Amino acid sequence: MTYYSLKSDCYVRAYGEIGYISRPLVGIDKITDSIGAVFLSKPQYTPIYIDDMVKSLTGNFDGVEETELKEDAVSFYNDLYEDGFLNVGRTPQDVADSCFVYSTLKGKSAYSDGYVTDVSSEKFLSDYSKKRPFLFTFHIELTSKCNERCVHCYIPHECKNTDIEHDLMIKALNQCKEMGVMNIVFSGGEPMTHPNFCEFLRYAKDLDFNVTVLSNLTLLNDEILSALKYRHTSCVNVSLYSMNSEIHDSITTVNGSFIRTKSNILRLIDNNVAVQINCPVMKQNQSTFHDVILWGHEHKCAVILDYLIMARSDRSVDNLEHRLTTEEIESVLERIAQNDVTIQSNIKSGIYQSKLSSGSIDPDERVCGVALSTMCMVANGNVYPCAGWQKYICGNINDSSLQEIWTSSPAINFLRQLRLRDFKKCLGCEDKKYCLMCISRNSNESKTGSVFDVPQITCEAAHIQHQVFKVASKKFSHLVP
């Protein structure tokens, strides 16, 4: 007798012709064909006897003998067990769950910079979504209210005054469930300021979503911690700008914010709640950001950098006075390449070369993943392509269902038609594969809101990154410069 169950930090979805299983907190995933998707649908979070799963499979495979089907099922589920997705035991009591805990992590990071952690899986899903868009990640701004006033924030401070209504939030989550969404992102403002934050978080987990919370963590308390640990453990993406309290607080403009944020990061780690640190690099912290990387790696937290902060969502640009100049960007990138062990490891392993290998630029290549697998909603129900692009309204779920917006919105379908050929200055650019061009950033920074107005600093930053990484790769003889 054999019983199987999903690990409690494991998620399964079917998208058209493929099945997908993922443990995002430990960085493993797997893609199957349509037959594999049927097999993936049978294990649950509670132990199920193999014969019962086989019986439920028989209706999907006419003409296949049950003994043959069982052999295939046992082989399939044993492979998933060996790969780390399933628990197994001889009795239900023997099926012991093992899930994400910091003490068992082998690498330096608890969480990668994306939900799909295998390069081949990432590329497959990206290519698949280009042919058949599916909503994989839905980002919900619970509130625009925030207890900090970060100098670089893309939300105008005078707009930080709205909470999402209870029924609207439940409606959005239910519609995401119907569409097969895997990842839900809770953000703000500061999402923990919402009076129903814990209720929303538990409800999302009851619907079997992988939930990521974007927070400054200054409001963490026992109730919120309990909700973060409920069922599937959440991941929290937290902004930490410097290990120098004065510099961090000068960016948040709230005295004491560094102490609260740092101590609550450690509290989450002690409770095995995965933490990813986001560290936008700007003038204030350009000389100290690297200490955040070292501190994050010391505590097995991935640290994600962004050195091109975007203009505000109302197209005002006053916050860009804090953005790095091209000279400062070069200095920052050189420091990263020279000192950051993760970047060095990626260079050594050839990850950059595999992603940025030589070859002509395809003018029919898409320029962005928005509207292909991701979308965002803010507190009033307006739906946008992504969080920072709140002038580009694709619909409102008070008026149309999320499914209708995803499939029929003219604004969404316009974005799906965009190709690299539409950006004339990008064609033939030798730095294109190092470019962080973002159509949301383009629009926010454009006086007219055009997605085609690529800021000059975007081009300059791509050239700098190309040159810096080219020099760095020369240190490793097995790579082609």
Short mmCIF file of C-alpha atoms in Angstrom, two decimals:
data_model
loop_
_atom_site.label_atom_id
_atom_site.label_comp_id
_atom_site.label_asym_id
_atom_site.label_seq_id
_atom_site.Cartn_x
_atom_site.Cartn_y
_atom_site.Cartn_z
CA MET A 1 0.00 0.00 0.00
CA THR A 2 1.31 3.43 -0.96
CA TYR A 3 -0.07 6.88 -0.19
CA TYR A 4 0.98 10.14 -1.80
CA SER A 5 0.40 13.80 -0.96
CA LEU A 6 1.55 17.14 -2.30
CA LYS A 7 4.10 18.96 -0.20
CA SER A 8 2.40 21.85 1.52
CA ASP A 9 4.43 24.46 -0.38
CA CYS A 10 3.66 22.89 -3.76
CA TYR A 11 1.23 24.20 -6.40
CA VAL A 12 -0.29 22.52 -9.44
CA ARG A 13 -1.99 24.09 -12.44
CA ALA A 14 -3.03 23.15 -15.98
CA TYR A 15 -2.72 25.69 -18.77
CA GLY A 16 -4.15 24.55 -22.08
CA GLU A 17 -1.92 21.74 -23.31
CA ILE A 18 0.53 21.69 -20.40
CA GLY A 19 0.61 20.80 -16.73
CA TYR A 20 2.75 22.70 -14.25
CA ILE A 21 3.93 21.85 -10.74
CA SER A 22 6.07 24.19 -8.67
CA ARG A 23 7.63 24.68 -5.27
CA PRO A 24 8.63 28.33 -5.68
CA LEU A 25 10.11 28.78 -2.22
CA VAL A 26 12.71 26.07 -2.76
CA GLY A 27 13.21 26.78 -6.45
CA ILE A 28 11.98 23.67 -8.27
CA ASP A 29 9.32 23.26 -10.92
CA LYS A 30 8.32 20.90 -13.71
CA ILE A 31 6.31 21.11 -16.91
CA THR A 32 4.38 18.17 -18.36
CA ASP A 33 2.30 17.50 -21.45
CA SER A 34 -1.51 17.23 -21.34
CA ILE A 35 -1.40 13.60 -20.16
CA GLY A 36 0.96 14.56 -17.35
CA ALA A 37 -1.43 17.39 -16.45
CA VAL A 38 -4.15 14.80 -15.79
CA PHE A 39 -1.82 12.82 -13.54
CA LEU A 40 -0.77 16.02 -11.76
CA SER A 41 -4.39 16.82 -10.91
CA LYS A 42 -4.86 13.80 -8.64
CA PRO A 43 -2.50 14.22 -5.64
CA GLN A 44 -3.86 16.45 -2.86
CA TYR A 45 -2.40 18.00 0.29
CA THR A 46 -3.86 15.11 2.30
CA PRO A 47 -2.60 11.54 1.65
CA ILE A 48 -4.44 9.55 -1.02
CA TYR A 49 -4.11 5.83 -1.65
CA ILE A 50 -2.56 5.06 -5.04
CA ASP A 51 -5.41 2.72 -6.06
CA ASP A 52 -7.92 5.50 -5.41
CA MET A 53 -5.96 7.87 -7.64
CA VAL A 54 -5.77 5.23 -10.36
CA LYS A 55 -9.54 4.69 -10.22
CA SER A 56 -10.09 8.41 -10.66
CA LEU A 57 -7.73 8.35 -13.65
CA THR A 58 -9.52 5.57 -15.53
CA GLY A 59 -12.22 7.88 -16.86
CA ASN A 60 -9.56 9.96 -18.60
CA PHE A 61 -7.95 7.12 -20.54
CA ASP A 62 -10.41 4.92 -22.41
CA GLY A 63 -9.11 1.54 -23.43
CA VAL A 64 -6.19 1.51 -21.01
CA GLU A 65 -6.10 -1.45 -18.63
CA GLU A 66 -6.13 -0.49 -14.96
CA THR A 67 -2.97 -2.52 -14.26
CA GLU A 68 -1.09 -0.64 -17.00
CA LEU A 69 -2.47 2.67 -15.77
CA LYS A 70 -1.32 1.88 -12.24
CA GLU A 71 2.20 1.08 -13.42
CA ASP A 72 2.37 4.42 -15.25
CA ALA A 73 0.89 6.28 -12.27
CA VAL A 74 3.31 4.74 -9.76
CA SER A 75 6.24 5.57 -12.03
CA PHE A 76 5.00 9.13 -12.53
CA TYR A 77 4.35 9.82 -8.83
CA ASN A 78 7.59 8.18 -7.71
CA ASP A 79 9.46 10.48 -10.09
CA LEU A 80 7.66 13.46 -8.54
CA TYR A 81 8.63 12.17 -5.11
CA GLU A 82 12.27 11.84 -6.13
CA ASP A 83 12.17 15.33 -7.62
CA GLY A 84 10.91 16.74 -4.33
CA PHE A 85 7.25 17.54 -5.06
CA LEU A 86 5.41 14.74 -3.21
CA ASN A 87 5.39 13.06 0.17
CA VAL A 88 5.00 9.27 0.27
CA GLY A 89 4.28 6.65 2.91
CA ARG A 90 2.91 3.16 3.48
CA THR A 91 0.01 4.48 5.54
CA PRO A 92 -1.59 7.94 5.80
CA GLN A 93 0.17 8.38 9.13
CA ASP A 94 3.53 7.62 7.51
CA VAL A 95 3.17 10.45 4.99
CA ALA A 96 5.21 13.18 6.67
CA ASP A 97 5.27 16.57 5.05
CA SER A 98 8.52 18.40 4.42
CA CYS A 99 8.40 21.96 3.18
CA PHE A 100 10.37 25.17 3.09
CA VAL A 101 12.58 25.82 6.13
CA TYR A 102 15.63 28.05 6.23
CA SER A 103 17.85 25.52 8.00
CA THR A 104 17.72 23.10 5.05
CA LEU A 105 18.59 25.62 2.36
CA LYS A 106 21.79 24.74 0.55
CA GLY A 107 22.26 27.96 -1.40
CA LYS A 108 22.69 31.56 -0.40
CA SER A 109 19.14 32.58 -1.24
CA ALA A 110 15.74 31.52 -0.06
CA TYR A 111 13.93 32.87 -3.06
CA SER A 112 14.86 33.67 -6.62
CA ASP A 113 13.97 36.72 -8.66
CA GLY A 114 11.02 34.97 -10.29
CA TYR A 115 8.38 32.35 -9.69
CA VAL A 116 9.86 29.98 -12.27
CA THR A 117 13.35 29.11 -11.16
CA ASP A 118 14.57 26.72 -13.84
CA VAL A 119 15.92 28.53 -16.89
CA SER A 120 14.40 26.01 -19.32
CA SER A 121 11.01 26.19 -17.59
CA GLU A 122 11.11 29.97 -17.58
CA LYS A 123 11.79 30.07 -21.31
CA PHE A 124 9.17 27.41 -22.08
CA LEU A 125 6.43 29.22 -20.16
CA SER A 126 7.44 32.54 -21.67
CA ASP A 127 7.30 31.13 -25.18
CA TYR A 128 4.04 29.31 -24.45
CA SER A 129 2.35 32.47 -23.13
CA LYS A 130 3.32 34.33 -26.30
CA LYS A 131 1.32 31.83 -28.35
CA ARG A 132 -1.48 31.30 -25.85
CA PRO A 133 -1.67 33.99 -23.15
CA PHE A 134 -2.68 32.68 -19.74
CA LEU A 135 -2.96 34.65 -16.51
CA PHE A 136 -0.23 33.22 -14.32
CA THR A 137 0.27 36.08 -11.83
CA PHE A 138 -2.28 38.65 -10.68
CA HIS A 139 -1.07 41.62 -8.67
CA ILE A 140 -3.61 43.24 -6.35
CA GLU A 141 -3.07 46.61 -4.69
CA LEU A 142 -5.08 46.23 -1.48
CA THR A 143 -4.64 49.86 -0.61
CA SER A 144 -2.83 52.95 -1.76
CA LYS A 145 -2.36 53.97 1.88
CA CYS A 146 1.15 53.74 3.25
CA ASN A 147 2.82 54.50 6.57
CA GLU A 148 6.03 55.52 4.76
CA ARG A 149 6.70 58.21 2.19
CA CYS A 150 9.57 56.83 0.14
CA VAL A 151 11.19 59.49 -1.99
CA HIS A 152 11.27 57.38 -5.15
CA CYS A 153 7.77 55.82 -4.96
CA TYR A 154 5.83 55.68 -8.23
CA ILE A 155 2.50 56.32 -6.46
CA PRO A 156 1.93 60.07 -5.95
CA HIS A 157 1.76 60.71 -2.23
CA GLU A 158 -1.53 62.64 -2.48
CA CYS A 159 -3.14 59.47 -3.94
CA LYS A 160 -2.34 57.28 -0.94
CA ASN A 161 -5.84 57.26 0.53
CA THR A 162 -7.88 54.30 -0.78
CA ASP A 163 -8.62 50.79 0.57
CA ILE A 164 -10.08 48.04 -1.57
CA GLU A 165 -13.63 47.13 -0.55
CA HIS A 166 -14.16 43.72 1.02
CA ASP A 167 -16.59 42.32 -1.56
CA LEU A 168 -14.49 43.55 -4.47
CA MET A 169 -11.42 41.78 -3.12
CA ILE A 170 -13.28 38.49 -2.64
CA LYS A 171 -14.74 38.81 -6.11
CA ALA A 172 -11.30 39.33 -7.63
CA LEU A 173 -9.81 36.33 -5.85
CA ASN A 174 -12.71 34.08 -6.85
CA GLN A 175 -12.35 35.11 -10.48
CA CYS A 176 -8.62 34.44 -10.35
CA LYS A 177 -9.37 30.96 -9.05
CA GLU A 178 -11.74 30.33 -11.96
CA MET A 179 -9.02 31.40 -14.41
CA GLY A 180 -6.37 29.09 -12.95
CA VAL A 181 -4.08 31.84 -11.68
CA MET A 182 -1.19 30.43 -9.64
CA ASN A 183 0.43 33.52 -8.11
CA ILE A 184 -1.28 36.34 -6.24
CA VAL A 185 0.72 39.39 -5.19
CA PHE A 186 -0.59 41.61 -2.38
CA SER A 187 0.79 45.13 -2.45
CA GLY A 188 -0.04 48.73 -1.65
CA GLY A 189 0.82 51.30 -0.50
CA GLU A 190 1.49 49.17 2.50
CA PRO A 191 -0.91 46.17 2.33
CA MET A 192 -0.68 45.52 6.07
CA THR A 193 -2.47 48.83 6.72
CA HIS A 194 -5.67 47.32 5.30
CA PRO A 195 -8.02 46.33 8.16
CA ASN A 196 -8.89 43.05 6.37
CA PHE A 197 -5.35 42.11 5.38
CA CYS A 198 -5.24 38.89 7.42
CA GLU A 199 -8.69 37.81 6.26
CA PHE A 200 -7.76 38.40 2.62
CA LEU A 201 -4.48 36.52 3.03
CA ARG A 202 -6.13 33.49 4.59
CA TYR A 203 -8.88 33.48 1.98
CA ALA A 204 -6.32 33.55 -0.84
CA LYS A 205 -4.49 30.61 0.71
CA ASP A 206 -7.71 28.67 1.11
CA LEU A 207 -8.12 29.08 -2.66
CA ASP A 208 -4.65 27.50 -3.11
CA PHE A 209 -2.78 30.53 -4.42
CA ASN A 210 0.93 31.08 -4.03
CA VAL A 211 0.81 34.44 -2.24
CA THR A 212 3.59 37.00 -2.22
CA VAL A 213 3.27 40.09 -0.05
CA LEU A 214 5.11 43.33 -0.89
CA SER A 215 5.65 45.15 2.38
CA ASN A 216 7.95 47.39 4.36
CA LEU A 217 7.28 45.04 7.33
CA THR A 218 7.11 47.84 9.89
CA LEU A 219 3.58 46.78 10.91
CA LEU A 220 4.22 43.06 11.42
CA ASN A 221 2.51 41.69 14.53
CA ASP A 222 1.48 38.28 15.92
CA GLU A 223 -1.81 38.19 14.02
CA ILE A 224 -0.18 39.02 10.70
CA LEU A 225 2.62 36.53 11.31
CA SER A 226 0.07 33.81 11.97
CA ALA A 227 -1.71 34.64 8.69
CA LEU A 228 1.59 34.58 6.79
CA LYS A 229 2.30 31.08 8.15
CA TYR A 230 -1.25 29.80 7.59
CA ARG A 231 -1.43 26.81 5.23
CA HIS A 232 0.99 27.55 2.40
CA THR A 233 3.75 29.70 3.84
CA SER A 234 3.86 33.11 2.16
CA CYS A 235 6.83 34.87 0.68
CA VAL A 236 7.37 38.48 1.70
CA ASN A 237 9.21 40.87 -0.60
CA VAL A 238 10.51 43.66 1.60
CA SER A 239 12.23 46.91 0.69
CA LEU A 240 15.53 47.40 2.50
CA TYR A 241 17.61 50.27 1.18
CA SER A 242 20.75 50.27 3.32
CA MET A 243 22.25 48.72 6.43
CA ASN A 244 22.91 52.28 7.56
CA SER A 245 19.78 53.31 9.47
CA GLU A 246 20.14 56.99 8.63
CA ILE A 247 20.32 56.30 4.89
CA HIS A 248 17.42 53.84 4.95
CA ASP A 249 15.27 56.25 6.97
CA SER A 250 16.16 59.14 4.68
CA ILE A 251 14.60 57.20 1.80
CA THR A 252 11.45 56.14 3.67
CA THR A 253 11.36 59.58 5.40
CA VAL A 254 10.25 57.79 8.59
CA ASN A 255 12.61 57.75 11.55
CA GLY A 256 13.04 54.29 13.08
CA SER A 257 11.79 52.47 9.96
CA PHE A 258 15.12 50.68 9.46
CA ILE A 259 15.11 49.14 12.92
CA ARG A 260 11.55 47.87 12.55
CA THR A 261 12.10 46.52 9.04
CA LYS A 262 15.36 44.76 9.85
CA SER A 263 14.10 43.20 13.08
CA ASN A 264 10.94 41.95 11.39
CA ILE A 265 12.90 40.41 8.52
CA LEU A 266 14.78 38.40 11.14
CA ARG A 267 11.50 37.52 12.82
CA LEU A 268 10.12 36.12 9.57
CA ILE A 269 13.29 34.11 8.99
CA ASP A 270 13.04 32.66 12.51
CA ASN A 271 9.49 31.58 11.63
CA ASN A 272 10.44 30.12 8.23
CA VAL A 273 8.53 32.72 6.24
CA ALA A 274 10.52 33.23 3.05
CA VAL A 275 11.94 36.71 2.54
CA GLN A 276 13.16 38.37 -0.63
CA ILE A 277 14.82 41.76 -0.23
CA ASN A 278 14.23 44.43 -2.84
CA CYS A 279 16.84 47.16 -2.91
CA PRO A 280 16.29 49.94 -5.45
CA VAL A 281 19.59 51.74 -5.87
CA MET A 282 19.46 55.53 -6.01
CA LYS A 283 21.61 58.48 -5.09
CA GLN A 284 21.03 58.10 -1.35
CA ASN A 285 22.18 54.47 -1.06
CA GLN A 286 24.57 54.01 -3.99
CA SER A 287 27.55 53.75 -1.64
CA THR A 288 25.94 51.31 0.83
CA PHE A 289 23.58 49.07 -1.18
CA HIS A 290 26.16 46.29 -1.36
CA ASP A 291 25.99 45.83 2.40
CA VAL A 292 22.33 44.88 1.89
CA ILE A 293 23.40 42.16 -0.55
CA LEU A 294 25.95 40.76 1.90
CA TRP A 295 23.50 40.89 4.82
CA GLY A 296 20.78 39.25 2.73
CA HIS A 297 23.05 36.42 1.61
CA GLU A 298 24.24 35.94 5.19
CA HIS A 299 20.61 35.26 6.12
CA LYS A 300 19.83 33.24 2.95
CA CYS A 301 17.63 35.92 1.42
CA ALA A 302 17.80 36.81 -2.26
CA VAL A 303 18.44 40.49 -2.89
CA ILE A 304 17.01 42.06 -6.04
CA LEU A 305 18.43 45.35 -7.29
CA ASP A 306 16.89 48.01 -9.52
CA TYR A 307 19.00 50.97 -10.55
CA LEU A 308 16.42 52.62 -12.86
CA ILE A 309 13.57 53.88 -10.68
CA MET A 310 10.54 54.90 -12.72
CA ALA A 311 8.55 58.12 -12.90
CA ARG A 312 5.31 58.38 -10.97
CA SER A 313 2.12 56.81 -12.30
CA ASP A 314 0.62 60.27 -12.96
CA ARG A 315 3.62 61.00 -15.24
CA SER A 316 5.15 63.46 -12.84
CA VAL A 317 8.91 63.10 -12.71
CA ASP A 318 9.97 64.89 -9.54
CA ASN A 319 10.99 61.57 -7.95
CA LEU A 320 13.57 61.02 -10.71
CA GLU A 321 15.86 63.54 -9.05
CA HIS A 322 16.89 60.55 -6.91
CA ARG A 323 17.72 58.35 -9.92
CA LEU A 324 21.33 57.51 -10.69
CA THR A 325 23.20 59.25 -13.46
CA THR A 326 24.90 57.16 -16.15
CA GLU A 327 28.24 57.59 -14.38
CA GLU A 328 26.72 56.40 -11.13
CA ILE A 329 25.08 53.44 -12.87
CA GLU A 330 28.45 52.39 -14.25
CA SER A 331 30.02 52.57 -10.80
CA VAL A 332 27.16 50.53 -9.29
CA LEU A 333 27.34 47.83 -11.97
CA GLU A 334 31.11 47.55 -11.65
CA ARG A 335 30.77 47.08 -7.92
CA ILE A 336 28.14 44.40 -8.43
CA ALA A 337 30.24 42.51 -10.98
CA GLN A 338 33.37 42.71 -8.83
CA ASN A 339 31.85 41.82 -5.47
CA ASP A 340 28.49 40.12 -5.71
CA VAL A 341 28.92 36.35 -5.47
CA THR A 342 25.56 35.63 -7.08
CA ILE A 343 26.37 37.68 -10.17
CA GLN A 344 29.82 36.09 -10.36
CA SER A 345 28.28 32.63 -10.07
CA ASN A 346 25.87 33.42 -12.90
CA ILE A 347 28.72 34.65 -15.07
CA LYS A 348 30.82 31.56 -14.31
CA SER A 349 27.97 29.17 -15.00
CA GLY A 350 27.22 30.79 -18.34
CA ILE A 351 23.70 31.88 -17.43
CA TYR A 352 24.21 35.28 -18.99
CA GLN A 353 25.78 33.74 -22.06
CA SER A 354 22.84 31.36 -22.49
CA LYS A 355 20.34 34.17 -22.18
CA LEU A 356 22.32 36.83 -24.01
CA SER A 357 24.13 34.72 -26.59
CA SER A 358 25.02 36.13 -29.95
CA GLY A 359 22.49 36.06 -32.71
CA SER A 360 20.38 38.45 -34.70
CA ILE A 361 17.54 40.29 -33.02
CA ASP A 362 14.14 39.06 -34.12
CA PRO A 363 11.95 42.04 -35.08
CA ASP A 364 8.88 39.92 -34.31
CA GLU A 365 10.02 39.36 -30.72
CA ARG A 366 7.66 40.64 -28.04
CA VAL A 367 8.95 43.42 -25.84
CA CYS A 368 7.24 42.62 -22.55
CA GLY A 369 5.48 39.84 -20.64
CA VAL A 370 2.57 42.00 -19.47
CA ALA A 371 -0.78 40.98 -20.95
CA LEU A 372 0.72 37.56 -21.69
CA SER A 373 0.91 36.08 -18.20
CA THR A 374 0.56 38.97 -15.72
CA MET A 375 -1.90 41.71 -14.88
CA CYS A 376 -2.63 44.09 -11.98
CA MET A 377 -5.62 45.59 -10.19
CA VAL A 378 -5.77 48.54 -7.82
CA ALA A 379 -8.15 49.29 -4.96
CA ASN A 380 -10.96 50.83 -7.05
CA GLY A 381 -11.16 47.81 -9.37
CA ASN A 382 -9.25 49.34 -12.28
CA VAL A 383 -7.12 46.77 -14.08
CA TYR A 384 -3.69 47.65 -15.48
CA PRO A 385 -0.95 45.75 -17.28
CA CYS A 386 1.41 46.13 -14.30
CA ALA A 387 1.62 47.85 -10.93
CA GLY A 388 3.35 51.08 -11.91
CA TRP A 389 1.26 51.83 -14.99
CA GLN A 390 -1.93 53.22 -13.53
CA LYS A 391 -2.68 55.63 -16.39
CA TYR A 392 -3.18 52.68 -18.74
CA ILE A 393 -6.60 51.36 -17.76
CA CYS A 394 -7.60 48.05 -19.35
CA GLY A 395 -10.98 47.71 -17.65
CA ASN A 396 -12.66 47.56 -14.26
CA ILE A 397 -13.96 44.37 -12.66
CA ASN A 398 -16.96 46.27 -11.34
CA ASP A 399 -18.04 46.50 -14.98
CA SER A 400 -16.56 43.39 -16.60
CA SER A 401 -15.24 40.07 -15.38
CA LEU A 402 -11.51 39.54 -15.13
CA GLN A 403 -11.81 36.89 -17.84
CA GLU A 404 -13.52 39.36 -20.17
CA ILE A 405 -10.85 41.98 -19.57
CA TRP A 406 -8.08 39.43 -20.13
CA THR A 407 -9.50 38.18 -23.42
CA SER A 408 -11.35 41.17 -24.87
CA SER A 409 -9.89 44.44 -23.59
CA PRO A 410 -8.71 46.58 -26.55
CA ALA A 411 -5.95 47.98 -24.33
CA ILE A 412 -4.71 44.48 -23.47
CA ASN A 413 -4.89 43.30 -27.07
CA PHE A 414 -2.94 46.36 -28.23
CA LEU A 415 -0.07 45.36 -25.93
CA ARG A 416 -0.18 41.79 -27.25
CA GLN A 417 0.36 43.11 -30.75
CA LEU A 418 3.51 45.05 -29.85
CA ARG A 419 6.73 43.74 -31.33
CA LEU A 420 10.32 44.85 -31.25
CA ARG A 421 9.94 46.18 -34.80
CA ASP A 422 7.62 48.84 -33.37
CA PHE A 423 10.57 50.31 -31.45
CA LYS A 424 12.72 51.56 -34.30
CA LYS A 425 15.68 52.63 -32.18
CA CYS A 426 15.94 49.13 -30.70
CA LEU A 427 16.35 47.29 -33.99
CA GLY A 428 20.01 46.72 -34.72
CA CYS A 429 21.10 47.89 -31.25
CA GLU A 430 24.11 45.87 -30.12
CA ASP A 431 23.11 46.39 -26.49
CA LYS A 432 19.52 45.17 -26.89
CA LYS A 433 20.01 41.88 -25.04
CA TYR A 434 21.27 43.77 -22.00
CA CYS A 435 18.44 46.27 -22.09
CA LEU A 436 15.94 46.76 -19.27
CA MET A 437 13.52 48.65 -21.46
CA CYS A 438 10.09 48.73 -19.83
CA ILE A 439 7.00 50.02 -21.63
CA SER A 440 5.49 51.07 -18.31
CA ARG A 441 8.61 53.13 -17.55
CA ASN A 442 8.46 54.53 -21.09
CA SER A 443 4.85 55.64 -20.69
CA ASN A 444 5.23 57.08 -17.19
CA GLU A 445 8.22 59.14 -18.25
CA SER A 446 6.73 60.29 -21.56
CA LYS A 447 4.96 63.65 -21.68
CA THR A 448 2.33 62.06 -23.91
CA GLY A 449 2.23 58.67 -22.19
CA SER A 450 3.51 56.88 -25.29
CA VAL A 451 4.91 53.40 -24.84
CA PHE A 452 7.30 54.08 -27.72
CA ASP A 453 9.18 56.93 -26.01
CA VAL A 454 12.21 55.04 -24.72
CA PRO A 455 14.10 57.25 -22.21
CA GLN A 456 17.67 57.89 -23.24
CA ILE A 457 18.95 56.69 -19.88
CA THR A 458 17.49 53.24 -20.63
CA CYS A 459 19.70 52.97 -23.73
CA GLU A 460 22.73 54.30 -21.89
CA ALA A 461 22.25 51.85 -19.02
CA ALA A 462 22.03 48.93 -21.47
CA HIS A 463 25.31 49.93 -23.06
CA ILE A 464 26.98 50.27 -19.66
CA GLN A 465 25.75 46.86 -18.50
CA HIS A 466 26.93 45.27 -21.73
CA GLN A 467 30.42 46.69 -21.33
CA VAL A 468 30.72 45.95 -17.61
CA PHE A 469 29.61 42.34 -17.96
CA LYS A 470 31.82 41.88 -21.00
CA VAL A 471 34.82 42.91 -18.94
CA ALA A 472 33.71 40.72 -16.02
CA SER A 473 33.30 37.65 -18.25
CA LYS A 474 36.92 37.94 -19.41
CA LYS A 475 38.00 36.88 -15.93
CA PHE A 476 36.64 33.41 -16.69
CA SER A 477 38.59 31.72 -19.44
CA HIS A 478 35.90 29.19 -20.38
CA LEU A 479 33.55 31.95 -21.47
CA VAL A 480 33.62 33.76 -24.78
CA PRO A 481 33.88 37.52 -24.14
#
